[in-house]
Short mmCIF file of C-alpha atoms in Angstrom, two decimals:
data_model
loop_
_atom_site.label_atom_id
_atom_site.label_comp_id
_atom_site.label_asym_id
_atom_site.label_seq_id
_atom_site.Cartn_x
_atom_site.Cartn_y
_atom_site.Cartn_z
CA UNK A 1 -54.37 57.58 11.39
CA UNK A 2 -57.10 55.19 12.40
CA UNK A 3 -60.42 54.96 10.60
CA UNK A 4 -63.63 55.75 12.46
CA UNK A 5 -64.30 52.09 13.18
CA UNK A 6 -60.74 51.49 14.37
CA UNK A 7 -60.01 48.98 11.60
CA UNK A 8 -56.60 50.56 10.91
CA UNK A 9 -55.58 50.77 14.56
CA UNK A 10 -52.45 48.63 14.90
CA UNK A 11 -52.87 48.49 18.67
CA UNK A 12 -56.14 46.54 18.41
CA UNK A 13 -56.01 42.87 19.29
CA UNK A 14 -55.80 40.49 16.35
CA UNK A 15 -58.43 37.85 15.69
CA UNK A 16 -57.82 34.18 14.82
CA UNK A 17 -59.04 34.90 11.29
CA UNK A 18 -56.49 37.72 10.89
CA UNK A 19 -53.70 35.46 12.12
CA UNK A 20 -54.74 32.79 9.61
CA UNK A 21 -54.85 35.38 6.78
CA UNK A 22 -51.33 36.52 7.62
CA UNK A 23 -50.11 32.92 7.66
CA UNK A 24 -51.66 32.35 4.24
CA UNK A 25 -49.94 35.40 2.77
CA UNK A 26 -46.64 34.20 4.22
CA UNK A 27 -47.26 30.83 2.58
CA UNK A 28 -47.74 32.59 -0.76
CA UNK A 29 -44.52 34.54 -0.16
CA UNK A 30 -42.42 31.43 0.42
CA UNK A 31 -43.95 29.83 -2.67
CA UNK A 32 -42.93 32.89 -4.70
CA UNK A 33 -39.35 32.67 -3.43
CA UNK A 34 -39.58 35.86 -1.35
CA UNK A 35 -38.96 34.05 1.94
CA UNK A 36 -36.68 31.16 2.78
CA UNK A 37 -38.14 28.11 4.50
CA UNK A 38 -36.54 29.14 7.80
CA UNK A 39 -37.93 32.68 7.52
CA UNK A 40 -41.35 31.24 6.74
CA UNK A 41 -41.44 28.98 9.80
CA UNK A 42 -40.20 31.77 12.09
CA UNK A 43 -42.77 34.27 10.82
CA UNK A 44 -45.73 31.89 10.79
CA UNK A 45 -44.93 30.86 14.35
CA UNK A 46 -44.83 34.54 15.32
CA UNK A 47 -48.12 35.16 13.46
CA UNK A 48 -50.01 32.60 15.51
CA UNK A 49 -48.55 34.08 18.70
CA UNK A 50 -49.24 37.70 17.73
CA UNK A 51 -51.49 39.67 20.06
CA UNK A 52 -52.08 42.88 18.06
CA UNK A 53 -52.67 43.81 14.44
CA UNK A 54 -49.44 45.79 14.53
CA UNK A 55 -47.45 42.66 15.31
CA UNK A 56 -49.04 40.92 12.33
CA UNK A 57 -48.30 43.89 10.07
CA UNK A 58 -44.61 43.81 11.01
CA UNK A 59 -44.36 40.24 9.72
CA UNK A 60 -45.35 41.44 6.23
CA UNK A 61 -43.67 44.85 6.26
CA UNK A 62 -41.03 43.83 3.68
CA UNK A 63 -43.47 41.96 1.40
CA UNK A 64 -45.66 43.35 -1.42
CA UNK A 65 -49.07 44.53 -0.29
CA UNK A 66 -50.73 42.19 -2.80
CA UNK A 67 -49.50 39.07 -4.60
CA UNK A 68 -48.03 39.83 -8.01
CA UNK A 69 -49.18 38.17 -11.21
CA UNK A 70 -46.40 35.62 -11.52
CA UNK A 71 -45.51 34.34 -15.01
CA UNK A 72 -46.36 30.80 -15.96
CA UNK A 73 -43.94 28.14 -14.76
CA UNK A 74 -41.10 27.68 -17.28
CA UNK A 75 -41.13 24.35 -19.09
CA UNK A 76 -37.73 23.36 -17.70
CA UNK A 77 -39.07 23.70 -14.14
CA UNK A 78 -41.12 20.54 -14.71
CA UNK A 79 -38.03 18.45 -15.55
CA UNK A 80 -36.07 16.79 -12.78
CA UNK A 81 -32.56 18.12 -12.30
CA UNK A 82 -30.01 15.53 -11.20
CA UNK A 83 -26.82 15.88 -9.17
CA UNK A 84 -24.28 13.05 -9.16
CA UNK A 85 -21.95 12.14 -6.28
CA UNK A 86 -19.46 9.28 -6.82
CA UNK A 87 -17.06 8.53 -3.98
CA UNK A 88 -17.68 12.05 -2.73
CA UNK A 89 -20.39 14.66 -2.51
CA UNK A 90 -21.40 18.29 -2.41
CA UNK A 91 -23.03 20.63 0.08
CA UNK A 92 -26.09 22.56 -1.01
CA UNK A 93 -26.75 25.20 1.62
CA UNK A 94 -27.19 28.88 2.25
CA UNK A 95 -29.63 30.92 0.18
CA UNK A 96 -30.13 28.79 -2.92
CA UNK A 97 -33.16 28.16 -5.13
CA UNK A 98 -34.34 24.57 -5.00
CA UNK A 99 -35.69 23.13 -8.28
CA UNK A 100 -39.30 22.04 -8.18
CA UNK A 101 -38.09 18.52 -9.00
CA UNK A 102 -34.55 17.44 -8.19
CA UNK A 103 -32.64 14.18 -7.86
CA UNK A 104 -29.42 13.23 -6.10
CA UNK A 105 -27.52 10.07 -7.06
CA UNK A 106 -24.90 8.84 -4.58
CA UNK A 107 -22.47 5.98 -5.24
CA UNK A 108 -20.16 5.38 -2.28
CA UNK A 109 -20.72 9.01 -1.36
CA UNK A 110 -23.45 11.52 -0.68
CA UNK A 111 -24.46 15.14 -0.43
CA UNK A 112 -25.80 17.49 2.23
CA UNK A 113 -29.04 19.16 1.13
CA UNK A 114 -29.76 21.97 3.59
CA UNK A 115 -33.15 23.58 2.96
CA UNK A 116 -33.16 26.02 5.88
CA UNK A 117 -32.20 29.10 3.86
CA UNK A 118 -33.42 27.82 0.51
CA UNK A 119 -36.10 29.51 -1.59
CA UNK A 120 -38.77 27.52 -3.37
CA UNK A 121 -40.29 27.78 -6.87
CA UNK A 122 -43.69 26.94 -5.38
CA UNK A 123 -45.35 25.61 -2.26
CA UNK A 124 -44.29 22.02 -2.95
CA UNK A 125 -41.03 20.42 -4.10
CA UNK A 126 -40.07 16.83 -4.81
CA UNK A 127 -36.65 15.34 -4.10
CA UNK A 128 -35.52 11.89 -5.26
CA UNK A 129 -32.56 10.27 -3.50
CA UNK A 130 -30.84 7.27 -5.11
CA UNK A 131 -28.17 5.79 -2.84
CA UNK A 132 -25.83 2.85 -3.55
CA UNK A 133 -23.42 2.12 -0.71
CA UNK A 134 -23.82 5.74 0.34
CA UNK A 135 -26.41 8.32 1.21
CA UNK A 136 -27.32 11.96 1.60
CA UNK A 137 -28.40 14.21 4.46
CA UNK A 138 -31.51 16.36 4.02
CA UNK A 139 -32.04 19.13 6.60
CA UNK A 140 -35.55 20.59 6.73
CA UNK A 141 -36.58 23.42 9.09
CA UNK A 142 -39.23 22.67 11.69
CA UNK A 143 -42.76 23.51 10.67
CA UNK A 144 -42.43 22.35 7.07
CA UNK A 145 -44.42 19.27 6.06
CA UNK A 146 -42.18 16.34 5.12
CA UNK A 147 -43.54 13.32 3.22
CA UNK A 148 -41.14 10.38 2.78
CA UNK A 149 -41.69 7.38 0.48
CA UNK A 150 -38.88 4.83 0.45
CA UNK A 151 -37.82 1.68 -1.40
CA UNK A 152 -34.79 0.11 0.27
CA UNK A 153 -32.77 -3.11 -0.14
CA UNK A 154 -30.14 -3.93 2.47
CA UNK A 155 -30.32 -0.34 3.63
CA UNK A 156 -32.72 2.28 4.92
CA UNK A 157 -33.32 5.83 6.02
CA UNK A 158 -33.22 7.65 9.32
CA UNK A 159 -36.14 10.09 9.51
CA UNK A 160 -36.17 12.44 12.48
CA UNK A 161 -38.83 15.09 11.91
CA UNK A 162 -41.35 16.42 14.40
CA UNK A 163 -44.76 16.08 12.75
CA UNK A 164 -46.38 17.90 15.67
CA UNK A 165 -44.38 21.02 14.77
CA UNK A 166 -45.91 21.20 11.26
CA UNK A 167 -47.39 24.62 10.48
CA UNK A 168 -50.86 25.01 8.95
CA UNK A 169 -50.63 25.47 5.16
CA UNK A 170 -46.89 24.85 5.35
CA UNK A 171 -44.84 24.16 2.21
CA UNK A 172 -44.49 20.46 1.40
CA UNK A 173 -41.19 18.66 0.83
CA UNK A 174 -41.80 15.26 -0.77
CA UNK A 175 -38.84 12.89 -0.65
CA UNK A 176 -38.64 9.57 -2.49
CA UNK A 177 -35.69 7.33 -1.73
CA UNK A 178 -34.20 4.28 -3.43
CA UNK A 179 -31.38 2.71 -1.43
CA UNK A 180 -29.13 -0.33 -1.98
CA UNK A 181 -26.70 -1.04 0.85
CA UNK A 182 -27.03 2.58 1.87
CA UNK A 183 -29.46 5.11 3.24
CA UNK A 184 -30.24 8.74 3.92
CA UNK A 185 -30.77 10.98 6.95
CA UNK A 186 -33.80 13.27 6.83
CA UNK A 187 -33.94 15.53 9.86
CA UNK A 188 -34.54 18.88 11.48
CA UNK A 189 -31.52 21.07 12.27
CA UNK A 190 -30.00 20.62 15.68
CA UNK A 191 -31.29 23.02 18.31
CA UNK A 192 -28.73 25.14 20.10
CA UNK A 193 -28.27 24.04 23.68
CA UNK A 194 -28.17 26.61 26.44
CA UNK A 195 -25.04 25.36 28.19
CA UNK A 196 -25.31 27.93 31.00
CA UNK A 197 -28.82 26.78 31.85
CA UNK A 198 -27.67 23.17 31.59
CA UNK A 199 -24.75 23.84 33.93
CA UNK A 200 -27.07 25.56 36.43
CA UNK A 201 -29.55 22.71 36.23
CA UNK A 202 -32.37 25.01 35.03
CA UNK A 203 -35.46 23.19 33.63
CA UNK A 204 -35.49 23.03 29.81
#
């Protein structure tokens, strides 16, 4: 039931301030590990396109009404966790919890670090990539802020991220790379191509 001033009426049009408030709460949710990075980017994009208050409410329907009092960060969360790949590598993908600080060492090998369905321990993570005659792939969903700092010798990185797609108040993925005769790929996931539209010659 709506209040007398209509403030609870879900059919009322949403304001820019209400869209921004929803985006902020979604940012808090991804930082608490309730949403994956991909879910965050999808919902924030929908929030800024929402027309009514009801559409905004749907984006938070499965989240707590108010942020919980989270416990203090465990001491081991501040230590960097390392993964080693020698003449091989591992895939880190699906719904997995990314450490706040992690490192990946690759010697004649490398790993795939897919952050699309990952959950975060906070609104910022830091990844260190050390590559010797090898390298790793880091896949980050569109909308997330990516900051890359590299030190390379006889090697380098390929960074393909769309900075224009960055969401306001988006989580931050900081990546530091150290490469010797190797390098890393840091990119957005490939977009699915509409082959029927392509075959018809429809404008993209």
